[in-house]
């Protein structure tokens, strides 16, 4: 396994064309799938052969599989015909002009060793900050899964996604996800428009 070669090929996808252009950009930059990738962080399978025209299909699939295993790509959004979310290409932050939904309920998702639990089973902010760390790719996978579920709901509101925060609508419920680096966990805040179905979700 040539790791150097794989990383070089992965950067054909995971890059900023304005800072790191490639010759193929000239032919692809006006196509919808290229725009989706670098404006909305969605990699459509049909674009892969065009990004790697000199590689056989088996090598293209190998690169994509490595990206999936390493968290560079996450399957998401059935409505986008099997597209993959590329977390590194998401914007760092949201447009501040559009405020986040007001939320009434807050949950902290933390990964930790059960051996480190305090004897009284009381989880404090100090405990979280000292013992919890976010596994690489967990936030992106959680966002991808909720985005998939949003496609099954009746709500047509488009998800708002960034590298550190996401707003996803599940029917009548708005879910705000955010990385809480201070506590080493993922924060989920819920807003239910009519108060129903929150417990079920």
PDB file of C-alpha atoms in Angstrom:
ATOM      1  CA  UNK A   1       0.000   0.000   0.000  1.00  0.00           C
ATOM      2  CA  UNK A   2       1.610   3.243  -1.177  1.00  0.00           C
ATOM      3  CA  UNK A   3       0.303   5.765   1.367  1.00  0.00           C
ATOM      4  CA  UNK A   4       2.034   8.668  -0.355  1.00  0.00           C
ATOM      5  CA  UNK A   5       0.322   7.844  -3.638  1.00  0.00           C
ATOM      6  CA  UNK A   6      -3.070   7.482  -1.939  1.00  0.00           C
ATOM      7  CA  UNK A   7      -2.770  10.829  -0.168  1.00  0.00           C
ATOM      8  CA  UNK A   8      -1.760  12.510  -3.401  1.00  0.00           C
ATOM      9  CA  UNK A   9      -4.797  11.052  -5.173  1.00  0.00           C
ATOM     10  CA  UNK A  10      -7.148  11.990  -2.321  1.00  0.00           C
ATOM     11  CA  UNK A  11      -6.054  15.616  -2.634  1.00  0.00           C
ATOM     12  CA  UNK A  12      -7.439  15.576  -6.170  1.00  0.00           C
ATOM     13  CA  UNK A  13     -10.825  15.693  -4.388  1.00  0.00           C
ATOM     14  CA  UNK A  14     -10.008  17.293  -1.027  1.00  0.00           C
ATOM     15  CA  UNK A  15      -8.595  20.675  -2.073  1.00  0.00           C
ATOM     16  CA  UNK A  16      -9.577  24.219  -2.898  1.00  0.00           C
ATOM     17  CA  UNK A  17      -9.473  24.680  -6.684  1.00  0.00           C
ATOM     18  CA  UNK A  18      -8.868  28.397  -6.298  1.00  0.00           C
ATOM     19  CA  UNK A  19      -5.687  27.724  -4.286  1.00  0.00           C
ATOM     20  CA  UNK A  20      -4.661  24.357  -5.750  1.00  0.00           C
ATOM     21  CA  UNK A  21      -5.937  24.177  -9.338  1.00  0.00           C
ATOM     22  CA  UNK A  22      -5.399  21.150 -11.555  1.00  0.00           C
ATOM     23  CA  UNK A  23      -5.411  21.020 -15.389  1.00  0.00           C
ATOM     24  CA  UNK A  24      -8.665  19.032 -15.354  1.00  0.00           C
ATOM     25  CA  UNK A  25     -10.451  21.957 -13.656  1.00  0.00           C
ATOM     26  CA  UNK A  26     -10.565  23.816 -16.945  1.00  0.00           C
ATOM     27  CA  UNK A  27     -12.890  21.179 -18.409  1.00  0.00           C
ATOM     28  CA  UNK A  28     -14.900  20.407 -15.265  1.00  0.00           C
ATOM     29  CA  UNK A  29     -15.350  23.750 -13.518  1.00  0.00           C
ATOM     30  CA  UNK A  30     -18.605  24.572 -15.315  1.00  0.00           C
ATOM     31  CA  UNK A  31     -20.219  21.160 -14.761  1.00  0.00           C
ATOM     32  CA  UNK A  32     -22.949  20.770 -12.085  1.00  0.00           C
ATOM     33  CA  UNK A  33     -21.187  17.926 -10.249  1.00  0.00           C
ATOM     34  CA  UNK A  34     -17.936  19.911  -9.940  1.00  0.00           C
ATOM     35  CA  UNK A  35     -19.906  22.861  -8.571  1.00  0.00           C
ATOM     36  CA  UNK A  36     -21.721  20.592  -6.095  1.00  0.00           C
ATOM     37  CA  UNK A  37     -18.388  19.264  -4.838  1.00  0.00           C
ATOM     38  CA  UNK A  38     -16.641  22.562  -4.242  1.00  0.00           C
ATOM     39  CA  UNK A  39     -19.624  24.685  -3.249  1.00  0.00           C
ATOM     40  CA  UNK A  40     -21.711  22.144  -1.297  1.00  0.00           C
ATOM     41  CA  UNK A  41     -19.146  19.447  -0.360  1.00  0.00           C
ATOM     42  CA  UNK A  42     -21.087  16.706  -2.188  1.00  0.00           C
ATOM     43  CA  UNK A  43     -19.145  14.229  -4.310  1.00  0.00           C
ATOM     44  CA  UNK A  44     -21.335  12.520  -6.899  1.00  0.00           C
ATOM     45  CA  UNK A  45     -20.158   9.087  -8.126  1.00  0.00           C
ATOM     46  CA  UNK A  46     -20.418  10.259 -11.744  1.00  0.00           C
ATOM     47  CA  UNK A  47     -17.668  12.816 -11.100  1.00  0.00           C
ATOM     48  CA  UNK A  48     -15.101  10.290  -9.860  1.00  0.00           C
ATOM     49  CA  UNK A  49     -14.057   8.945 -13.315  1.00  0.00           C
ATOM     50  CA  UNK A  50     -13.681  12.515 -14.555  1.00  0.00           C
ATOM     51  CA  UNK A  51     -11.408  13.404 -11.641  1.00  0.00           C
ATOM     52  CA  UNK A  52      -9.271  10.315 -12.316  1.00  0.00           C
ATOM     53  CA  UNK A  53      -9.427   9.826 -16.105  1.00  0.00           C
ATOM     54  CA  UNK A  54      -6.036   8.085 -16.224  1.00  0.00           C
ATOM     55  CA  UNK A  55      -6.817   5.496 -13.533  1.00  0.00           C
ATOM     56  CA  UNK A  56      -8.699   2.225 -14.057  1.00  0.00           C
ATOM     57  CA  UNK A  57     -12.043   1.835 -12.318  1.00  0.00           C
ATOM     58  CA  UNK A  58     -10.569  -0.522  -9.706  1.00  0.00           C
ATOM     59  CA  UNK A  59      -8.084   2.152  -8.602  1.00  0.00           C
ATOM     60  CA  UNK A  60     -10.802   4.792  -8.501  1.00  0.00           C
ATOM     61  CA  UNK A  61     -12.885   2.563  -6.216  1.00  0.00           C
ATOM     62  CA  UNK A  62      -9.833   1.884  -4.060  1.00  0.00           C
ATOM     63  CA  UNK A  63      -9.290   5.610  -3.512  1.00  0.00           C
ATOM     64  CA  UNK A  64     -12.962   6.136  -2.678  1.00  0.00           C
ATOM     65  CA  UNK A  65     -12.955   3.204  -0.237  1.00  0.00           C
ATOM     66  CA  UNK A  66      -9.912   4.588   1.564  1.00  0.00           C
ATOM     67  CA  UNK A  67     -11.636   7.988   1.790  1.00  0.00           C
ATOM     68  CA  UNK A  68     -14.682   6.292   3.337  1.00  0.00           C
ATOM     69  CA  UNK A  69     -12.611   4.311   5.838  1.00  0.00           C
ATOM     70  CA  UNK A  70     -10.593   7.370   6.854  1.00  0.00           C
ATOM     71  CA  UNK A  71     -13.616   9.651   7.177  1.00  0.00           C
ATOM     72  CA  UNK A  72     -12.682  11.858   4.227  1.00  0.00           C
ATOM     73  CA  UNK A  73     -16.026  10.888   2.672  1.00  0.00           C
ATOM     74  CA  UNK A  74     -19.359   9.954   4.268  1.00  0.00           C
ATOM     75  CA  UNK A  75     -22.366   8.447   2.442  1.00  0.00           C
ATOM     76  CA  UNK A  76     -25.254  10.882   2.658  1.00  0.00           C
ATOM     77  CA  UNK A  77     -28.439  12.169   1.064  1.00  0.00           C
ATOM     78  CA  UNK A  78     -30.304   9.527  -0.896  1.00  0.00           C
ATOM     79  CA  UNK A  79     -32.019  12.387  -2.733  1.00  0.00           C
ATOM     80  CA  UNK A  80     -28.627  13.227  -4.277  1.00  0.00           C
ATOM     81  CA  UNK A  81     -28.297   9.801  -5.942  1.00  0.00           C
ATOM     82  CA  UNK A  82     -25.750   8.289  -3.583  1.00  0.00           C
ATOM     83  CA  UNK A  83     -23.548  11.333  -3.173  1.00  0.00           C
ATOM     84  CA  UNK A  84     -20.831  11.436  -0.538  1.00  0.00           C
ATOM     85  CA  UNK A  85     -20.368  14.275   1.927  1.00  0.00           C
ATOM     86  CA  UNK A  86     -16.760  15.551   1.996  1.00  0.00           C
ATOM     87  CA  UNK A  87     -16.516  17.152   5.480  1.00  0.00           C
ATOM     88  CA  UNK A  88     -13.219  18.941   4.805  1.00  0.00           C
ATOM     89  CA  UNK A  89     -14.880  20.903   1.978  1.00  0.00           C
ATOM     90  CA  UNK A  90     -17.716  22.212   4.138  1.00  0.00           C
ATOM     91  CA  UNK A  91     -17.496  25.914   5.004  1.00  0.00           C
ATOM     92  CA  UNK A  92     -15.820  26.576   8.330  1.00  0.00           C
ATOM     93  CA  UNK A  93     -18.775  28.615   9.603  1.00  0.00           C
ATOM     94  CA  UNK A  94     -22.280  29.629   8.622  1.00  0.00           C
ATOM     95  CA  UNK A  95     -23.404  32.883   7.120  1.00  0.00           C
ATOM     96  CA  UNK A  96     -23.949  34.951  10.268  1.00  0.00           C
ATOM     97  CA  UNK A  97     -26.818  36.842   8.611  1.00  0.00           C
ATOM     98  CA  UNK A  98     -29.141  33.872   9.201  1.00  0.00           C
ATOM     99  CA  UNK A  99     -29.500  33.101  12.936  1.00  0.00           C
ATOM    100  CA  UNK A 100     -29.668  29.583  14.363  1.00  0.00           C
ATOM    101  CA  UNK A 101     -33.070  28.291  15.477  1.00  0.00           C
ATOM    102  CA  UNK A 102     -34.008  28.883  19.102  1.00  0.00           C
ATOM    103  CA  UNK A 103     -33.829  25.589  20.976  1.00  0.00           C
ATOM    104  CA  UNK A 104     -35.491  24.270  24.117  1.00  0.00           C
ATOM    105  CA  UNK A 105     -33.640  21.010  24.766  1.00  0.00           C
ATOM    106  CA  UNK A 106     -29.924  20.234  24.983  1.00  0.00           C
ATOM    107  CA  UNK A 107     -28.093  16.892  24.877  1.00  0.00           C
ATOM    108  CA  UNK A 108     -24.333  16.274  25.094  1.00  0.00           C
ATOM    109  CA  UNK A 109     -22.970  13.285  23.193  1.00  0.00           C
ATOM    110  CA  UNK A 110     -19.678  12.135  24.694  1.00  0.00           C
ATOM    111  CA  UNK A 111     -17.436   9.128  24.071  1.00  0.00           C
ATOM    112  CA  UNK A 112     -15.513   7.950  27.115  1.00  0.00           C
ATOM    113  CA  UNK A 113     -14.200   4.871  28.913  1.00  0.00           C
ATOM    114  CA  UNK A 114     -16.699   3.364  31.379  1.00  0.00           C
ATOM    115  CA  UNK A 115     -13.774   2.657  33.716  1.00  0.00           C
ATOM    116  CA  UNK A 116     -13.337   6.389  34.166  1.00  0.00           C
ATOM    117  CA  UNK A 117     -16.915   7.051  35.304  1.00  0.00           C
ATOM    118  CA  UNK A 118     -17.124   8.816  38.663  1.00  0.00           C
ATOM    119  CA  UNK A 119     -18.332   6.603  41.509  1.00  0.00           C
ATOM    120  CA  UNK A 120     -21.525   8.591  42.002  1.00  0.00           C
ATOM    121  CA  UNK A 121     -22.305   8.367  38.244  1.00  0.00           C
ATOM    122  CA  UNK A 122     -22.646  12.142  38.147  1.00  0.00           C
ATOM    123  CA  UNK A 123     -21.202  13.502  34.909  1.00  0.00           C
ATOM    124  CA  UNK A 124     -19.865  17.010  35.343  1.00  0.00           C
ATOM    125  CA  UNK A 125     -18.394  19.516  32.918  1.00  0.00           C
ATOM    126  CA  UNK A 126     -15.009  18.946  34.553  1.00  0.00           C
ATOM    127  CA  UNK A 127     -15.280  15.199  33.948  1.00  0.00           C
ATOM    128  CA  UNK A 128     -16.197  15.727  30.306  1.00  0.00           C
ATOM    129  CA  UNK A 129     -13.323  18.127  29.662  1.00  0.00           C
ATOM    130  CA  UNK A 130     -10.801  15.736  31.266  1.00  0.00           C
ATOM    131  CA  UNK A 131     -11.960  12.345  29.979  1.00  0.00           C
ATOM    132  CA  UNK A 132     -13.867  12.816  26.721  1.00  0.00           C
ATOM    133  CA  UNK A 133     -12.523  13.257  23.219  1.00  0.00           C
ATOM    134  CA  UNK A 134     -14.368  13.339  19.916  1.00  0.00           C
ATOM    135  CA  UNK A 135     -13.376  10.405  17.674  1.00  0.00           C
ATOM    136  CA  UNK A 136     -12.209  11.604  14.266  1.00  0.00           C
ATOM    137  CA  UNK A 137     -15.118  11.646  11.837  1.00  0.00           C
ATOM    138  CA  UNK A 138     -17.879  11.191  14.446  1.00  0.00           C
ATOM    139  CA  UNK A 139     -19.376  14.650  13.897  1.00  0.00           C
ATOM    140  CA  UNK A 140     -19.432  14.202  10.112  1.00  0.00           C
ATOM    141  CA  UNK A 141     -21.021  10.747  10.377  1.00  0.00           C
ATOM    142  CA  UNK A 142     -23.691  11.999  12.759  1.00  0.00           C
ATOM    143  CA  UNK A 143     -24.460  14.932  10.481  1.00  0.00           C
ATOM    144  CA  UNK A 144     -24.631  12.599   7.483  1.00  0.00           C
ATOM    145  CA  UNK A 145     -27.018  10.202   9.246  1.00  0.00           C
ATOM    146  CA  UNK A 146     -29.362  13.001  10.347  1.00  0.00           C
ATOM    147  CA  UNK A 147     -29.230  14.508   6.862  1.00  0.00           C
ATOM    148  CA  UNK A 148     -30.292  11.118   5.482  1.00  0.00           C
ATOM    149  CA  UNK A 149     -33.199  10.991   7.952  1.00  0.00           C
ATOM    150  CA  UNK A 150     -34.223  14.508   6.992  1.00  0.00           C
ATOM    151  CA  UNK A 151     -34.773  13.286   3.436  1.00  0.00           C
ATOM    152  CA  UNK A 152     -37.426  10.900   4.767  1.00  0.00           C
ATOM    153  CA  UNK A 153     -39.349  13.595   6.634  1.00  0.00           C
ATOM    154  CA  UNK A 154     -41.991  15.908   5.215  1.00  0.00           C
ATOM    155  CA  UNK A 155     -39.862  18.997   5.834  1.00  0.00           C
ATOM    156  CA  UNK A 156     -38.267  20.390   2.669  1.00  0.00           C
ATOM    157  CA  UNK A 157     -35.885  22.757   4.488  1.00  0.00           C
ATOM    158  CA  UNK A 158     -32.347  22.275   3.177  1.00  0.00           C
ATOM    159  CA  UNK A 159     -29.762  21.338   5.846  1.00  0.00           C
ATOM    160  CA  UNK A 160     -27.233  24.023   6.778  1.00  0.00           C
ATOM    161  CA  UNK A 161     -23.853  22.371   7.161  1.00  0.00           C
ATOM    162  CA  UNK A 162     -20.425  23.578   8.220  1.00  0.00           C
ATOM    163  CA  UNK A 163     -17.321  21.938   9.675  1.00  0.00           C
ATOM    164  CA  UNK A 164     -18.321  22.764  13.248  1.00  0.00           C
ATOM    165  CA  UNK A 165     -22.095  23.326  13.235  1.00  0.00           C
ATOM    166  CA  UNK A 166     -25.101  21.898  11.408  1.00  0.00           C
ATOM    167  CA  UNK A 167     -28.828  22.656  11.345  1.00  0.00           C
ATOM    168  CA  UNK A 168     -31.021  19.797  10.143  1.00  0.00           C
ATOM    169  CA  UNK A 169     -34.816  19.577  10.119  1.00  0.00           C
ATOM    170  CA  UNK A 170     -36.564  16.308  10.976  1.00  0.00           C
ATOM    171  CA  UNK A 171     -40.216  16.995  10.284  1.00  0.00           C
ATOM    172  CA  UNK A 172     -41.361  19.500  12.887  1.00  0.00           C
ATOM    173  CA  UNK A 173     -38.078  19.354  14.804  1.00  0.00           C
ATOM    174  CA  UNK A 174     -34.999  21.464  14.121  1.00  0.00           C
ATOM    175  CA  UNK A 175     -31.754  19.900  15.336  1.00  0.00           C
ATOM    176  CA  UNK A 176     -28.640  22.007  15.873  1.00  0.00           C
ATOM    177  CA  UNK A 177     -25.383  20.054  16.154  1.00  0.00           C
ATOM    178  CA  UNK A 178     -22.146  21.681  17.256  1.00  0.00           C
ATOM    179  CA  UNK A 179     -18.686  20.553  18.245  1.00  0.00           C
ATOM    180  CA  UNK A 180     -18.013  21.497  21.861  1.00  0.00           C
ATOM    181  CA  UNK A 181     -14.230  21.425  21.928  1.00  0.00           C
ATOM    182  CA  UNK A 182     -14.025  22.658  25.532  1.00  0.00           C
ATOM    183  CA  UNK A 183     -15.958  19.637  26.821  1.00  0.00           C
ATOM    184  CA  UNK A 184     -14.738  17.188  24.177  1.00  0.00           C
ATOM    185  CA  UNK A 185     -18.232  16.257  23.051  1.00  0.00           C
ATOM    186  CA  UNK A 186     -20.914  16.976  20.478  1.00  0.00           C
ATOM    187  CA  UNK A 187     -23.773  19.211  21.541  1.00  0.00           C
ATOM    188  CA  UNK A 188     -27.255  18.585  20.151  1.00  0.00           C
ATOM    189  CA  UNK A 189     -29.981  21.163  20.660  1.00  0.00           C
ATOM    190  CA  UNK A 190     -33.579  20.548  19.655  1.00  0.00           C
ATOM    191  CA  UNK A 191     -36.336  22.925  18.682  1.00  0.00           C
ATOM    192  CA  UNK A 192     -39.822  21.461  18.211  1.00  0.00           C
ATOM    193  CA  UNK A 193     -42.142  23.757  16.291  1.00  0.00           C
ATOM    194  CA  UNK A 194     -45.342  22.377  17.810  1.00  0.00           C
ATOM    195  CA  UNK A 195     -44.001  20.455  20.787  1.00  0.00           C
ATOM    196  CA  UNK A 196     -44.893  16.988  19.461  1.00  0.00           C
ATOM    197  CA  UNK A 197     -42.663  14.063  18.599  1.00  0.00           C
ATOM    198  CA  UNK A 198     -39.525  15.268  20.389  1.00  0.00           C
ATOM    199  CA  UNK A 199     -39.381  12.321  22.776  1.00  0.00           C
ATOM    200  CA  UNK A 200     -39.850   9.847  19.923  1.00  0.00           C
ATOM    201  CA  UNK A 201     -36.954  11.360  18.005  1.00  0.00           C
TER     202      UNK A 201
END
